[in-house]
Tab-separated table of C-alpha atoms in Angstrom:
chain	number	residue	atom	x	y	z
A	44	MET	CA	-9.010	4.991	5.167
A	45	GLN	CA	-8.863	2.115	7.624
A	46	PRO	CA	-5.750	-0.076	7.902
A	47	GLN	CA	-6.070	-3.720	6.897
A	48	VAL	CA	-5.682	-6.205	9.732
A	49	HIS	CA	-3.244	-8.881	8.696
A	50	SER	CA	0.232	-10.121	9.516
A	51	ALA	CA	2.960	-7.904	8.105
A	52	THR	CA	5.489	-10.598	8.970
A	53	ALA	CA	3.639	-13.295	7.042
A	54	ALA	CA	3.280	-11.031	3.995
A	55	THR	CA	6.972	-10.104	4.124
A	56	LYS	CA	8.099	-13.720	4.443
A	57	THR	CA	5.980	-14.727	1.441
A	58	ALA	CA	7.451	-11.916	-0.652
A	59	LEU	CA	11.005	-12.873	0.349
A	60	GLU	CA	10.311	-16.515	-0.510
A	61	ASN	CA	9.132	-15.449	-3.968
A	62	ILE	CA	12.181	-13.257	-4.446
A	63	ALA	CA	14.435	-16.214	-3.575
A	64	LYS	CA	12.462	-18.472	-5.913
A	65	TYR	CA	11.941	-16.234	-8.943
A	66	ASN	CA	14.505	-13.432	-8.915
A	67	PRO	CA	17.369	-15.639	-10.188
A	68	THR	CA	15.296	-16.053	-13.369
A	69	ILE	CA	13.482	-12.726	-13.617
A	70	ASN	CA	16.190	-10.387	-12.226
A	71	ALA	CA	13.566	-7.899	-11.077
A	72	MET	CA	15.389	-6.809	-7.906
A	73	ILE	CA	18.702	-4.973	-7.560
A	74	THR	CA	18.658	-4.707	-3.759
A	75	VAL	CA	16.785	-6.941	-1.304
A	76	LEU	CA	16.473	-5.684	2.273
A	77	ALA	CA	15.488	-8.982	3.869
A	78	ASP	CA	16.619	-8.435	7.458
A	79	GLN	CA	15.491	-4.821	7.506
A	80	ALA	CA	12.078	-5.723	6.080
A	81	LEU	CA	11.503	-8.561	8.563
A	82	ALA	CA	12.456	-6.341	11.493
A	83	ARG	CA	10.141	-3.629	10.207
A	84	ALA	CA	7.282	-6.136	9.810
A	85	ALA	CA	7.735	-7.397	13.362
A	86	GLN	CA	7.579	-3.827	14.694
A	87	LEU	CA	4.388	-3.190	12.745
A	88	ASP	CA	2.753	-6.369	13.986
A	89	ALA	CA	3.500	-5.348	17.572
A	90	LEU	CA	1.388	-2.212	17.175
A	91	PRO	CA	-2.185	-2.241	18.486
A	92	VAL	CA	-4.756	-2.311	15.697
A	93	GLN	CA	-5.875	1.258	16.363
A	94	ALA	CA	-2.291	2.520	15.869
A	95	ARG	CA	-1.727	0.850	12.518
A	96	GLY	CA	-1.361	2.918	9.374
A	97	PRO	CA	-3.477	2.731	6.199
A	98	LEU	CA	-0.842	0.598	4.429
A	99	HIS	CA	-0.131	-1.608	7.446
A	100	GLY	CA	2.116	-4.454	6.356
A	101	MET	CA	1.754	-3.843	2.627
A	102	VAL	CA	4.972	-5.081	1.007
A	103	ILE	CA	6.301	-2.488	-1.423
A	104	ASN	CA	9.476	-2.070	-3.406
A	105	LEU	CA	10.906	1.100	-4.886
A	106	LYS	CA	12.228	1.451	-8.400
A	107	ASP	CA	15.946	1.969	-7.933
A	108	ASN	CA	15.819	5.625	-8.881
A	109	ILE	CA	14.068	6.524	-5.606
A	110	ASP	CA	16.018	7.259	-2.429
A	111	LEU	CA	15.742	5.200	0.725
A	112	ALA	CA	18.117	6.397	3.447
A	113	GLY	CA	21.074	4.073	3.911
A	114	CYS	CA	20.393	2.208	0.678
A	115	VAL	CA	22.173	2.626	-2.666
A	116	THR	CA	20.226	4.371	-5.452
A	117	THR	CA	21.789	3.165	-8.707
A	118	ALA	CA	19.313	4.133	-11.449
A	119	ALA	CA	20.777	0.927	-12.981
A	120	SER	CA	23.993	2.797	-13.812
A	121	VAL	CA	27.494	1.769	-12.802
A	122	ILE	CA	28.170	5.469	-12.261
A	123	LEU	CA	25.852	5.413	-9.229
A	124	LYS	CA	26.826	1.990	-7.870
A	125	ASP	CA	28.113	3.578	-4.626
A	126	ASN	CA	25.454	6.287	-4.373
A	127	VAL	CA	24.142	5.678	-0.850
A	128	ALA	CA	21.124	7.866	-0.102
A	129	GLN	CA	21.506	10.098	2.923
A	130	HIS	CA	17.790	10.848	3.210
A	131	ASN	CA	14.484	9.317	2.274
A	132	ALA	CA	12.660	10.567	-0.775
A	133	PHE	CA	9.397	12.327	0.069
A	134	ILE	CA	7.533	9.286	-1.213
A	135	SER	CA	9.575	6.866	0.946
A	136	ASP	CA	8.711	8.823	4.082
A	137	ARG	CA	5.019	8.774	3.167
A	138	LEU	CA	5.041	4.991	2.659
A	139	LEU	CA	6.837	4.293	5.921
A	140	GLU	CA	4.606	6.642	7.881
A	141	ALA	CA	1.577	4.742	6.521
A	142	GLY	CA	2.898	1.375	7.723
A	143	ALA	CA	4.341	-0.109	4.537
A	144	VAL	CA	7.221	-2.590	4.504
A	145	ILE	CA	9.825	-1.563	1.925
A	146	ILE	CA	11.431	-4.809	0.832
A	147	GLY	CA	14.044	-3.465	-1.584
A	148	LYS	CA	14.840	-1.741	-4.872
A	149	SER	CA	13.729	-2.956	-8.296
A	150	ASN	CA	15.727	-3.129	-11.517
A	151	LEU	CA	15.102	-0.731	-14.402
A	152	HIS	CA	16.334	0.558	-17.719
A	153	GLU	CA	19.644	2.372	-17.277
A	154	TRP	CA	19.201	6.000	-16.188
A	155	VAL	CA	15.400	5.587	-16.219
A	156	PHE	CA	15.646	6.033	-19.976
A	157	GLY	CA	14.235	3.275	-22.159
A	158	PRO	CA	11.278	0.911	-22.679
A	159	THR	CA	12.976	-2.499	-22.371
A	160	SER	CA	14.779	-2.719	-18.968
A	161	GLN	CA	17.625	-4.640	-20.567
A	162	SER	CA	20.230	-3.180	-18.209
A	163	LYS	CA	23.869	-3.173	-19.316
A	164	HIS	CA	25.192	-3.003	-15.765
A	165	PHE	CA	22.681	-4.961	-13.665
A	166	GLY	CA	21.466	-7.477	-16.228
A	167	PRO	CA	18.193	-7.680	-18.164
A	168	VAL	CA	14.831	-7.961	-16.450
A	169	LYS	CA	12.680	-10.771	-17.848
A	170	ASN	CA	8.919	-11.017	-18.151
A	171	PRO	CA	7.293	-13.497	-15.709
A	172	TRP	CA	4.614	-14.329	-18.298
A	173	ASP	CA	7.347	-15.417	-20.724
A	174	PRO	CA	10.991	-14.975	-19.669
A	175	SER	CA	12.066	-14.866	-23.316
A	176	ARG	CA	10.276	-11.511	-23.565
A	177	ILE	CA	10.929	-8.065	-22.131
A	178	PRO	CA	8.910	-6.701	-19.181
A	179	GLY	CA	8.736	-3.161	-20.571
A	180	GLY	CA	10.481	-0.152	-19.141
A	181	SER	CA	11.828	1.804	-17.707
A	182	SER	CA	10.088	0.419	-14.594
A	183	GLY	CA	10.535	-3.151	-15.808
A	184	GLY	CA	11.682	-4.506	-12.464
A	185	SER	CA	8.683	-2.883	-10.823
A	186	GLY	CA	6.282	-4.605	-13.201
A	187	ALA	CA	8.013	-7.980	-13.120
A	188	SER	CA	8.334	-7.996	-9.325
A	189	VAL	CA	4.620	-7.392	-8.796
A	190	ALA	CA	3.636	-9.999	-11.396
A	191	ALA	CA	5.986	-12.513	-9.736
A	192	GLU	CA	4.488	-11.653	-6.315
A	193	MET	CA	7.746	-10.335	-4.872
A	194	CYS	CA	5.694	-7.448	-3.477
A	195	THR	CA	2.120	-6.202	-3.510
A	196	VAL	CA	2.875	-2.801	-5.028
A	197	SER	CA	5.957	-1.234	-6.584
A	198	ILE	CA	6.608	2.475	-6.982
A	199	GLY	CA	7.762	3.256	-10.503
A	200	SER	CA	8.403	6.406	-12.485
A	201	ASP	CA	6.966	7.527	-15.804
A	202	THR	CA	8.156	10.195	-18.217
A	203	ALA	CA	6.653	8.910	-21.473
A	204	GLY	CA	5.219	5.541	-20.422
A	205	SER	CA	7.539	3.916	-17.913
A	206	ILE	CA	4.803	2.926	-15.431
A	207	ARG	CA	2.107	2.037	-17.934
A	208	ILE	CA	4.246	-0.002	-20.354
A	209	PRO	CA	5.485	-2.457	-17.665
A	210	SER	CA	1.930	-2.591	-16.328
A	211	ALA	CA	0.680	-3.538	-19.797
A	212	PHE	CA	3.355	-6.152	-20.411
A	213	ASN	CA	2.950	-7.718	-16.951
A	214	GLY	CA	-0.844	-7.732	-16.614
A	215	LEU	CA	-1.030	-5.024	-13.933
A	216	ALA	CA	-2.770	-1.795	-13.039
A	217	GLY	CA	-0.382	1.143	-13.116
A	218	LEU	CA	-1.146	4.797	-12.428
A	219	ARG	CA	0.690	7.706	-13.992
A	220	PRO	CA	-0.550	10.653	-11.856
A	221	SER	CA	-0.851	14.257	-12.950
A	222	VAL	CA	2.431	16.138	-13.103
A	223	GLY	CA	2.776	17.855	-9.730
A	224	ARG	CA	0.454	15.520	-7.820
A	225	ILE	CA	3.168	13.249	-6.287
A	226	SER	CA	6.552	14.646	-5.331
A	227	CYS	CA	9.588	13.499	-7.287
A	228	ALA	CA	11.999	14.915	-4.689
A	229	GLY	CA	14.664	12.349	-3.874
A	230	SER	CA	14.495	10.539	-7.204
A	231	VAL	CA	16.527	10.346	-10.412
A	232	GLY	CA	14.504	11.572	-13.376
A	233	VAL	CA	14.779	12.395	-17.060
A	234	SER	CA	12.726	15.516	-17.833
A	235	PRO	CA	11.245	17.408	-14.842
A	236	PRO	CA	8.192	18.854	-16.645
A	237	PHE	CA	7.085	15.319	-17.520
A	238	ASP	CA	8.534	13.068	-14.773
A	239	VAL	CA	6.115	11.486	-12.294
A	240	LEU	CA	6.192	8.717	-9.682
A	241	GLY	CA	3.301	6.300	-9.221
A	242	PRO	CA	2.197	2.838	-8.074
A	243	LEU	CA	1.893	-0.468	-9.947
A	244	GLY	CA	-0.171	-3.321	-8.498
A	245	LYS	CA	-2.414	-6.187	-9.503
A	246	SER	CA	-5.585	-4.459	-8.366
A	247	VAL	CA	-6.767	-0.907	-8.872
A	248	SER	CA	-7.841	-0.905	-5.226
A	249	ASP	CA	-4.235	-1.464	-4.063
A	250	VAL	CA	-3.011	1.199	-6.466
A	251	ALA	CA	-5.628	3.615	-5.111
A	252	ARG	CA	-4.676	2.918	-1.487
A	253	VAL	CA	-1.043	3.709	-2.182
A	254	PHE	CA	-1.886	6.742	-4.310
A	255	GLN	CA	-3.930	8.196	-1.459
A	256	VAL	CA	-0.917	7.978	0.859
A	257	ILE	CA	1.792	9.322	-1.437
A	258	ALA	CA	-0.107	12.153	-3.152
A	259	GLY	CA	0.361	15.643	-1.800
A	260	TYR	CA	2.274	18.904	-1.982
A	261	ASP	CA	6.011	18.997	-1.346
A	262	PRO	CA	7.763	22.397	-1.349
A	263	ALA	CA	11.077	20.627	-2.025
A	264	ASP	CA	9.889	19.650	-5.518
A	265	PRO	CA	9.726	22.619	-7.930
A	266	MET	CA	7.102	20.804	-10.004
A	267	SER	CA	4.856	19.978	-7.037
A	268	ILE	CA	1.486	21.736	-7.055
A	269	ASP	CA	-0.249	22.778	-3.841
A	270	ARG	CA	-3.707	21.444	-4.540
A	271	PRO	CA	-6.052	19.447	-2.273
A	272	VAL	CA	-5.998	15.688	-2.807
A	273	PRO	CA	-9.533	14.272	-2.995
A	274	ASP	CA	-10.319	11.037	-1.174
A	275	ALA	CA	-10.102	8.577	-4.056
A	276	LEU	CA	-10.998	5.677	-1.760
A	277	SER	CA	-14.329	7.160	-0.742
A	278	THR	CA	-15.551	7.126	-4.359
A	279	LEU	CA	-13.802	3.950	-5.508
A	280	ASN	CA	-16.858	1.704	-5.119
A	281	GLU	CA	-19.465	4.185	-6.283
A	282	SER	CA	-21.507	3.382	-9.379
A	283	VAL	CA	-20.108	4.614	-12.692
A	284	ARG	CA	-23.573	4.765	-14.269
A	285	GLY	CA	-23.958	8.014	-16.150
A	286	LYS	CA	-20.221	8.522	-16.696
A	287	ARG	CA	-19.008	9.272	-20.228
A	288	ILE	CA	-15.928	7.664	-21.792
A	289	GLY	CA	-14.445	9.033	-24.994
A	290	PHE	CA	-12.980	6.676	-27.583
A	291	MET	CA	-11.194	7.130	-30.925
A	292	ARG	CA	-10.788	4.223	-33.352
A	293	ARG	CA	-8.857	6.203	-35.962
A	294	TRP	CA	-5.073	5.868	-35.628
A	295	TYR	CA	-5.246	3.602	-32.563
A	296	PHE	CA	-6.848	0.710	-34.441
A	297	ASP	CA	-4.469	1.280	-37.367
A	298	HIS	CA	-1.571	0.080	-35.201
A	299	ILE	CA	-2.906	-2.862	-33.173
A	300	SER	CA	-3.734	-6.521	-33.721
A	301	THR	CA	-7.257	-7.799	-34.276
A	302	GLU	CA	-7.173	-9.567	-30.900
A	303	LEU	CA	-6.305	-6.332	-29.087
A	304	GLN	CA	-9.038	-4.563	-31.043
A	305	ALA	CA	-11.467	-7.234	-29.885
A	306	ALA	CA	-10.333	-6.846	-26.263
A	307	ILE	CA	-10.814	-3.072	-26.395
A	308	GLU	CA	-14.261	-3.452	-27.970
A	309	HIS	CA	-15.168	-5.943	-25.237
A	310	ALA	CA	-14.014	-3.491	-22.564
A	311	LEU	CA	-16.225	-0.799	-24.091
A	312	GLY	CA	-19.087	-3.290	-23.935
A	313	VAL	CA	-18.371	-3.927	-20.259
A	314	TYR	CA	-18.601	-0.215	-19.548
A	315	LYS	CA	-21.842	0.056	-21.501
A	316	SER	CA	-23.273	-2.742	-19.351
A	317	LEU	CA	-22.322	-0.679	-16.286
A	318	GLY	CA	-24.289	2.292	-17.569
A	319	VAL	CA	-21.382	4.251	-19.020
A	320	GLU	CA	-21.972	6.188	-22.243
A	321	ILE	CA	-19.300	5.674	-24.927
A	322	VAL	CA	-18.660	8.819	-26.973
A	323	GLU	CA	-16.810	8.660	-30.301
A	324	VAL	CA	-14.269	11.485	-30.503
A	325	ASP	CA	-11.398	12.576	-32.727
A	326	LEU	CA	-8.206	13.778	-31.035
A	327	GLY	CA	-6.779	15.465	-34.123
A	328	ASP	CA	-3.025	15.210	-34.768
A	329	VAL	CA	-2.415	13.122	-31.651
A	330	ASP	CA	-0.086	10.945	-33.730
A	331	ARG	CA	2.540	13.702	-33.285
A	332	ALA	CA	2.757	13.207	-29.502
A	333	GLN	CA	5.573	10.669	-29.663
A	334	GLU	CA	7.628	12.820	-32.000
A	335	MET	CA	7.222	15.970	-29.921
A	336	LEU	CA	7.592	14.439	-26.465
A	337	GLY	CA	9.588	11.260	-26.996
A	338	PHE	CA	11.915	12.328	-29.792
A	339	ARG	CA	12.410	15.994	-28.942
A	340	LEU	CA	11.631	17.306	-25.457
A	341	ILE	CA	12.706	14.291	-23.434
A	342	LEU	CA	15.824	13.618	-25.511
A	343	ALA	CA	16.965	17.240	-25.295
A	344	ASP	CA	16.350	17.395	-21.538
A	345	ALA	CA	18.154	14.099	-20.998
A	346	PHE	CA	21.150	15.239	-23.028
A	347	GLU	CA	21.455	18.436	-21.011
A	348	LYS	CA	21.249	16.455	-17.771
A	349	HIS	CA	24.026	14.068	-18.835
A	350	ARG	CA	26.135	16.347	-21.044
A	351	GLU	CA	29.199	16.748	-18.798
A	352	GLN	CA	29.157	13.249	-17.347
A	353	LEU	CA	28.740	11.674	-20.780
A	354	ALA	CA	31.785	13.560	-22.040
A	355	GLN	CA	33.846	12.395	-19.064
A	356	ARG	CA	32.665	8.751	-18.827
A	357	PRO	CA	31.194	7.710	-22.182
A	358	ASP	CA	32.080	4.035	-21.750
A	359	ASP	CA	29.961	3.875	-18.594
A	360	TYR	CA	26.811	4.435	-20.642
A	361	GLY	CA	25.054	1.657	-22.540
A	362	ALA	CA	25.059	1.907	-26.329
A	363	ASP	CA	21.316	2.545	-26.512
A	364	ILE	CA	21.555	5.368	-23.972
A	365	GLN	CA	24.463	6.938	-25.851
A	366	MET	CA	22.443	6.807	-29.067
A	367	ARG	CA	19.412	8.554	-27.539
A	368	LEU	CA	21.539	11.182	-25.846
A	369	ALA	CA	23.383	11.870	-29.102
A	370	ILE	CA	20.049	12.538	-30.818
A	371	GLY	CA	19.122	14.898	-27.987
A	372	GLY	CA	22.390	16.759	-28.427
A	373	ARG	CA	21.651	17.397	-32.093
A	374	LEU	CA	18.241	18.966	-31.517
A	375	SER	CA	18.065	22.718	-32.082
A	376	GLY	CA	16.382	25.440	-30.093
A	377	PRO	CA	13.673	25.815	-32.759
A	378	ASP	CA	13.076	22.034	-32.616
A	379	TYR	CA	12.503	22.273	-28.872
A	380	ALA	CA	10.337	25.384	-29.174
A	381	GLN	CA	8.148	23.828	-31.855
A	382	ALA	CA	7.596	20.775	-29.653
A	383	MET	CA	6.650	22.952	-26.692
A	384	ARG	CA	4.130	24.895	-28.796
A	385	TRP	CA	2.547	21.606	-29.911
A	386	VAL	CA	2.353	20.338	-26.309
A	387	GLU	CA	0.744	23.581	-25.145
A	388	ALA	CA	-1.877	23.398	-27.878
A	389	TRP	CA	-2.521	19.719	-27.164
A	390	ARG	CA	-3.070	20.386	-23.474
A	391	HIS	CA	-5.513	23.173	-24.257
A	392	ARG	CA	-7.404	20.970	-26.730
A	393	LEU	CA	-7.573	18.103	-24.259
A	394	SER	CA	-8.810	20.285	-21.391
A	395	GLY	CA	-11.758	21.233	-23.578
A	396	LEU	CA	-12.461	17.594	-24.400
A	397	PHE	CA	-12.566	16.677	-20.719
A	398	THR	CA	-15.493	19.033	-20.216
A	399	GLN	CA	-17.429	16.655	-22.497
A	400	VAL	CA	-16.229	13.252	-21.226
A	401	ASP	CA	-15.062	11.941	-17.846
A	402	ALA	CA	-12.243	9.839	-19.307
A	403	MET	CA	-10.646	8.648	-22.514
A	404	LEU	CA	-10.016	4.974	-23.280
A	405	CYS	CA	-7.363	3.569	-25.621
A	406	PRO	CA	-4.914	0.650	-25.902
A	407	THR	CA	-1.882	1.077	-23.633
A	408	THR	CA	0.661	-0.303	-26.104
A	409	PRO	CA	0.260	-1.250	-29.773
A	410	ILE	CA	2.296	-4.461	-29.535
A	411	LEU	CA	2.862	-7.422	-27.242
A	412	PRO	CA	6.143	-7.553	-25.287
A	413	PRO	CA	8.864	-8.280	-27.839
A	414	LEU	CA	11.225	-11.209	-27.542
A	415	ARG	CA	14.491	-10.110	-25.949
A	416	ALA	CA	16.401	-11.634	-28.864
A	417	ASP	CA	14.610	-9.275	-31.266
A	418	LEU	CA	15.575	-6.043	-29.557
A	419	GLU	CA	17.959	-5.007	-32.304
A	420	PHE	CA	14.910	-4.173	-34.382
A	421	ALA	CA	14.402	-0.477	-33.677
A	422	GLN	CA	10.912	-0.535	-35.159
A	423	ALA	CA	9.560	-2.593	-32.243
A	424	ILE	CA	11.293	-0.381	-29.678
A	425	ARG	CA	9.866	2.754	-31.266
A	426	ALA	CA	6.384	1.235	-31.308
A	427	ILE	CA	6.230	0.437	-27.582
A	428	PRO	CA	5.580	4.012	-26.256
A	429	LYS	CA	3.582	5.209	-29.281
A	430	PHE	CA	0.331	5.500	-27.296
A	431	THR	CA	1.653	6.265	-23.817
A	432	CYS	CA	3.272	9.513	-25.030
A	433	VAL	CA	-0.161	10.938	-25.808
A	434	TYR	CA	-1.296	11.615	-22.251
A	435	ALA	CA	2.209	12.023	-20.835
A	436	ALA	CA	2.630	15.032	-23.125
A	437	ALA	CA	-0.500	16.558	-21.611
A	438	GLY	CA	0.606	15.961	-18.011
A	439	VAL	CA	-2.753	14.380	-17.162
A	440	PRO	CA	-3.334	11.172	-15.165
A	441	SER	CA	-3.720	7.835	-16.902
A	442	LEU	CA	-4.249	4.301	-15.672
A	443	ALA	CA	-3.182	1.130	-17.453
A	444	LEU	CA	-5.069	-2.053	-16.625
A	445	PRO	CA	-5.389	-5.551	-18.112
A	446	CYS	CA	-8.311	-6.186	-20.474
A	447	GLY	CA	-7.599	-9.651	-21.899
A	448	PHE	CA	-4.982	-12.115	-23.101
A	449	SER	CA	-3.414	-12.862	-26.460
A	450	ALA	CA	-3.439	-16.254	-28.146
A	451	GLU	CA	0.043	-16.780	-26.647
A	452	GLY	CA	-1.314	-16.107	-23.158
A	453	LEU	CA	0.270	-12.660	-22.834
A	454	PRO	CA	-1.604	-9.782	-21.141
A	455	LEU	CA	-3.499	-7.219	-23.198
A	456	SER	CA	-3.933	-3.759	-21.726
A	457	MET	CA	-6.052	-0.648	-22.000
A	458	GLU	CA	-5.477	2.847	-20.692
A	459	LEU	CA	-7.919	5.273	-19.077
A	460	ALA	CA	-6.954	8.954	-19.028
A	461	GLY	CA	-8.690	11.806	-17.253
A	462	PRO	CA	-8.396	15.556	-16.753
A	463	ALA	CA	-5.537	17.056	-14.762
A	464	PHE	CA	-5.801	16.010	-11.111
A	465	GLY	CA	-8.680	13.687	-11.970
A	466	GLU	CA	-7.036	10.542	-10.578
A	467	ALA	CA	-10.064	9.644	-8.449
A	468	ALA	CA	-12.344	9.395	-11.485
A	469	ILE	CA	-10.121	7.076	-13.512
A	470	LEU	CA	-9.383	4.922	-10.471
A	471	GLN	CA	-13.135	4.588	-9.936
A	472	LEU	CA	-13.658	3.582	-13.574
A	473	GLY	CA	-10.740	1.135	-13.466
A	474	HIS	CA	-11.989	-0.458	-10.249
A	475	ALA	CA	-15.501	-0.792	-11.684
A	476	PHE	CA	-14.048	-2.745	-14.618
A	477	GLN	CA	-12.048	-5.022	-12.324
A	478	LYS	CA	-15.105	-5.758	-10.158
A	479	VAL	CA	-16.785	-7.495	-13.114
A	480	THR	CA	-13.712	-9.007	-14.831
A	481	THR	CA	-10.968	-11.394	-13.718
A	482	TYR	CA	-8.020	-10.477	-15.939
A	483	HIS	CA	-6.122	-8.949	-13.015
A	484	GLN	CA	-6.510	-12.142	-11.001
A	485	GLN	CA	-4.618	-14.321	-13.486
A	486	ARG	CA	-1.086	-15.357	-12.576
A	487	PRO	CA	1.913	-15.905	-14.850
A	488	MET	CA	2.753	-19.544	-15.492
A	489	LEU	CA	6.041	-18.948	-13.678
A	490	VAL	CA	4.203	-18.396	-10.392
A	491	SER	CA	1.071	-20.483	-10.972
C-alpha cells in the first residue's frame, strides 16, 4: 500500500475552510483541532516521500465516542463534557501511525444510541443534502462532515446501523466490519457483542485504504479476534466477473418506494453487465432481526450499562434515550434468551448461504431521511434501521453505498453484505460498482 503524494497542509486547510463555512449550519463537529491539525500536516509534509505512511495527509475526523489523547470524548452527553481522554484509542494510534491528520471530533446521537443525531446537549446535526432533514445516526456528524467535505473520511461506530444509515442519508460509502475485526478499545459503545468501528467516505477506495490500516487484533479488546487481515487493496481493482450476488425481493420491496426499487434493480443490472450472477434467495424470517437485536438485545445491554448513572442523573439524559432505556429495563431474562437463540440460528443459516453466494444485496434503509420537524412520529424512527439490523445481528461485514437519487434529489443507497471477515470481497464489489457509476461523485447543493 503506497502512500499518496500530496500536500497534507493544503488538504487540512481546505477541510478547515469547509468546517468554518458549513459547520454553523450543519453542526457536524463538536470539537475542531485546527492548530493541532495544521501543525501535524506541516510535520507530515516535511517527511521525505519514502517515509510517508499509507494515509499520508488524509484528513479524518473521529466520531466523538472515540478517544484521542488530550481531547474530550463526550459521546454527545453532558455527563461526559469534561471527559478528557488520557490515551489514544487503538484506532487513533493506527490512523496517526499511518500518516493521517485527525482534524477533530464529530457530533452524534446522545450516548451513541439513536438513528437521528438530534442531540439534546450539543444540538442537532443537519443533512447537507437538505438541512431540514436528519443525517441519520448515530454517526450523523460523521456522515454530514464527509458529505460537506469537512474531511475525507470519518470513523463512525455501528451497533445496529449507525455507520450505514448516515452513509445512506448522506450519499456515502460506509463499512460496518465484522465484529472483532477492528478494535473498539478506547471507545464508548452500546452492546459489546454487536459494537463495531468503521470508516465512512465518498469512495469505496478511500474506505478500503482506511480499513486496511485500522483492522487488526488488539488484546485490549475482549471482542477482538486474532485473525489475519487480508490485503483488501490488492484485490480492489480485480474483475468481479464470475462472482455471485444473492438478492431477495420479498419483504425488502414491501417496505420501499418504487424509485428505490428501480434504483436497486438498476444496480443489479450494473452487476450483471460486469459479469456477476444474480441469485434469487429467501432469507426466511429475517423480518425478526430488528425485534430481536434492536428491541431486545441492544436495549437490555444499554440499560445495564446505564442503570446506576440513569438512576442518579436522570435529567441529564434526553427523553428519547430515557424511553429506550426504560424499555430495556423491562425486558426479562427469557426475552433476552429468546433473542439470543434467534441470533444464533440466523448466523448459522447465513453462514450456509454464504457458501452459495459471495455477497447479499439489499436496500440500506427503507425510507428517505425524514424531516427534522417530523421526528415525533415514531413510525419513521422505527423504520430507519429496519434493514440494517439484519446483518448487524449476524456480526458480518456490510457496506452501504449510493445507488441513485430520489425525485427530491436525496441519495438512495444499497447495502452489500458478505461472510464473516469477508470485507475484501464486498469492498471489491462496491468499488467495481463505483468505477462504472457516478453517484458517489455528486455533491450536496450546500457545497456545490
